[in-house]
Coordinates of C-alpha atoms in Angstrom, one line a residue:
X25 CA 114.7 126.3 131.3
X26 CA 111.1 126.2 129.7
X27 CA 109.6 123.0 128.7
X28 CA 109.4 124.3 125.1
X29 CA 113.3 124.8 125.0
X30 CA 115.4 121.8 124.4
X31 CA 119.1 122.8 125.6
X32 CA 121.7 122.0 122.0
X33 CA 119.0 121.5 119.8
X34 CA 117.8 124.3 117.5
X35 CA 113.9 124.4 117.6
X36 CA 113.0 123.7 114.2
X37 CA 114.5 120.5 114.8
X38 CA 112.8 119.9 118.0
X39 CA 109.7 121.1 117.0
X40 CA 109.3 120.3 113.3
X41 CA 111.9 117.9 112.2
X42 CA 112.6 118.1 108.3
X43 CA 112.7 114.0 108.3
X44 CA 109.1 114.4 109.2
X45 CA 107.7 117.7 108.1
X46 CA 108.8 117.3 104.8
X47 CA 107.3 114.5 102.8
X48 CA 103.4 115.3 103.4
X49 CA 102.0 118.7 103.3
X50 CA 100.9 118.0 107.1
X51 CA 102.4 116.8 110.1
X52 CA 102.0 113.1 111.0
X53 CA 100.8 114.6 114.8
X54 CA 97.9 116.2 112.6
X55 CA 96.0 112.6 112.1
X56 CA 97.4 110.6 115.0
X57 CA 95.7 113.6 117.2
X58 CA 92.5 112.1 116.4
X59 CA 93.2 108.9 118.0
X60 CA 93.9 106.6 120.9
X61 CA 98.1 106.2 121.8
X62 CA 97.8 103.0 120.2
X63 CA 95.7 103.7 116.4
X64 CA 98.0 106.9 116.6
X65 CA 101.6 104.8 117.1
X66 CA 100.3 102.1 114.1
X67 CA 99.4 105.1 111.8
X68 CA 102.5 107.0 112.9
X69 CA 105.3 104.1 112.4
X70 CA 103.5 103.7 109.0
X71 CA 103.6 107.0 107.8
X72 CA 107.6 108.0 109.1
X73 CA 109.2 104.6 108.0
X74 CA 110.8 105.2 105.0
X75 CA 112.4 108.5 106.8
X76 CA 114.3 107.2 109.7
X77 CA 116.6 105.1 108.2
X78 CA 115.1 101.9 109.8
X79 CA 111.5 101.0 107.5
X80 CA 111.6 97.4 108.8
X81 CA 111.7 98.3 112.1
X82 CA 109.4 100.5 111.9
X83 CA 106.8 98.9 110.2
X84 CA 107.1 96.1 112.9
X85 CA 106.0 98.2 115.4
X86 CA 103.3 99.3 113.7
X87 CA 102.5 95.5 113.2
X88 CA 103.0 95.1 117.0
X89 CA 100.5 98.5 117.4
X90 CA 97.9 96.7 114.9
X91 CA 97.8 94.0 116.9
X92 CA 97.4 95.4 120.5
X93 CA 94.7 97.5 118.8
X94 CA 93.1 94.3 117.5
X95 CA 93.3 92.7 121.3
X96 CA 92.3 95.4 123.2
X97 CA 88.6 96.9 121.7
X98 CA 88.3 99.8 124.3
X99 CA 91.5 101.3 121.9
X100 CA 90.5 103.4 119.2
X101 CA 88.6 106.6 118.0
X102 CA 89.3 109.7 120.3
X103 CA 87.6 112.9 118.1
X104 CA 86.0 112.8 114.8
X105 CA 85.8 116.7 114.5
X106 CA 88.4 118.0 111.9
X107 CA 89.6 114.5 110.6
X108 CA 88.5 114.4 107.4
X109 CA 90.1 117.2 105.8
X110 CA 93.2 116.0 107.5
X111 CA 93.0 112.2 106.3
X112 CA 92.0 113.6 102.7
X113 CA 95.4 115.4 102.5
X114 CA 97.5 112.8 103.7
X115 CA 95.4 109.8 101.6
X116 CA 96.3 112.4 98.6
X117 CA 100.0 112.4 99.5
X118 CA 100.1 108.8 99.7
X119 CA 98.6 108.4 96.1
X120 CA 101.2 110.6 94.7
X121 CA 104.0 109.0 96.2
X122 CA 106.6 108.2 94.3
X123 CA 107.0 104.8 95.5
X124 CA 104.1 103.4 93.7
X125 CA 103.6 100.1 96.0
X126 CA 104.4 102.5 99.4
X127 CA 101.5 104.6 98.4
X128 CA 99.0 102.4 97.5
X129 CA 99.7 99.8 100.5
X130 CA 100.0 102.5 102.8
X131 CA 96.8 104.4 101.5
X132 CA 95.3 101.1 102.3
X133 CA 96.8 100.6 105.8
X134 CA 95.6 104.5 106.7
X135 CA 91.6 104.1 105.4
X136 CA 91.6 100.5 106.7
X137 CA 92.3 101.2 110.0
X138 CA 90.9 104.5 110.1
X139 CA 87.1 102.6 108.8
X140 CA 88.3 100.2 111.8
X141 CA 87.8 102.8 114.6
X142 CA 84.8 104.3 113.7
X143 CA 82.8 100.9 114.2
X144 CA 81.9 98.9 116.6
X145 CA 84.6 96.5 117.8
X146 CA 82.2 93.5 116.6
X147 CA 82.3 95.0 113.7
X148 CA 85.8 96.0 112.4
X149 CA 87.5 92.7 111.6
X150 CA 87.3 92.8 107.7
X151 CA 88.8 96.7 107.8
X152 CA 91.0 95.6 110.5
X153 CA 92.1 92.8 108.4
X154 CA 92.6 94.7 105.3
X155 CA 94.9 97.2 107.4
X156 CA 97.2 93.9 108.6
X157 CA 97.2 92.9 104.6
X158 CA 98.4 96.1 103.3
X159 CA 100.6 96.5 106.3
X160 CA 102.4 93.0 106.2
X161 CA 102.7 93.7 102.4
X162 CA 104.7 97.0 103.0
X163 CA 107.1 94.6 105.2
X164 CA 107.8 92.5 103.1
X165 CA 108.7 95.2 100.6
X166 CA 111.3 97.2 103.2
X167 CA 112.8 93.9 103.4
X168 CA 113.3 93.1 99.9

C-alpha cells in the first residue's frame, strides 16, 4: 500500500480533516511550514484548540512548546519566503473570530512569536514574553 493511502480512512479525512480545514481559509501546515518543529507545534496547538475537543490540553502544550522554544535559541525561523501572505490570512481569520477574546489573544500569540523568530535570540524576550501573556490568557479562558 502507498504511503499516501491510509487503509479505513477516506482521504479527505486523512489528508484534509474538516476539524482543521474548516475554520481558516488555510491550512494550519501552511504557516507552521515556515518554522522549526518546535515554533511550528506552539503555533499549531494554538491555532486547532478549540477544534479537538480538548482546548486546555492543548493550549498546554503549546505552553510547554513556548517554553522549549524560549530555552533552546538555535529553535526558530526556518524560510521567510511566502510567509507573509500566509500570516496575513490567518491574523485576518483570527480578528474575525467569533470568539472575541480567542481572536484577539490568539492574534497576539501568532505575531508575538512570529516577531520572536525573526530576531536575534538576545533580542526576542519582550515578543517572546508577550506570546507567553496572550497564550496563558487563552488558558485561563478554556478553563473557565
Amino acid at each position: 500500500m502507498p504511503i499516501s493511502e491510509v487503509a479505513g480512512a477516506s482521504k479527505e479525512a486523512v489528508n484534509h480533516p474538516s476539524h482543521y480545514a474548516a475554520h481558516y481559509r488555510r491550512e494550519v501546515i501552511e504557516l507552521t511550514s515556515h518554522f522549526d518543529f518546535t515554533t511550528g507545534n506552539a503555533l499549531k496547538y494554538v491555532l486547532r484548540c478549540r477544534f479537538k475537543g480538548r482546548p486546555t490540553e492543548d493550549l498546554q502544550k503549546a505552553h510547554w512548546y513556548l517554553n522549549y522554544f524560549s530555552d533552546h535559541p538555535e529553535s526558530g525561523f526556518l524560510k521567510s519566503e511566502g510567509l507573509e501572505p500566509v500570516l496575513a490570512d490567518f491574523l485576518t481569520d483570527l480578528a474575525n473570530q467569533k470568539d472575541q477574546l480567542f481572536g484577539e489573544e490568539a492574534g497576539r500569540f501568532v505575531r508575538n512569536l512570529v516577531a520572536a523568530v525573526q530576531l536575534a535570540p538576545e533580542f526576542w524576550a519582550p515578543e517572546l514574553e508577550a506570546a507567553k501573556t496572550a497564550l496563558e490568557t487563552l488558558i485561563k479562558a478554556s478553563e473557565a
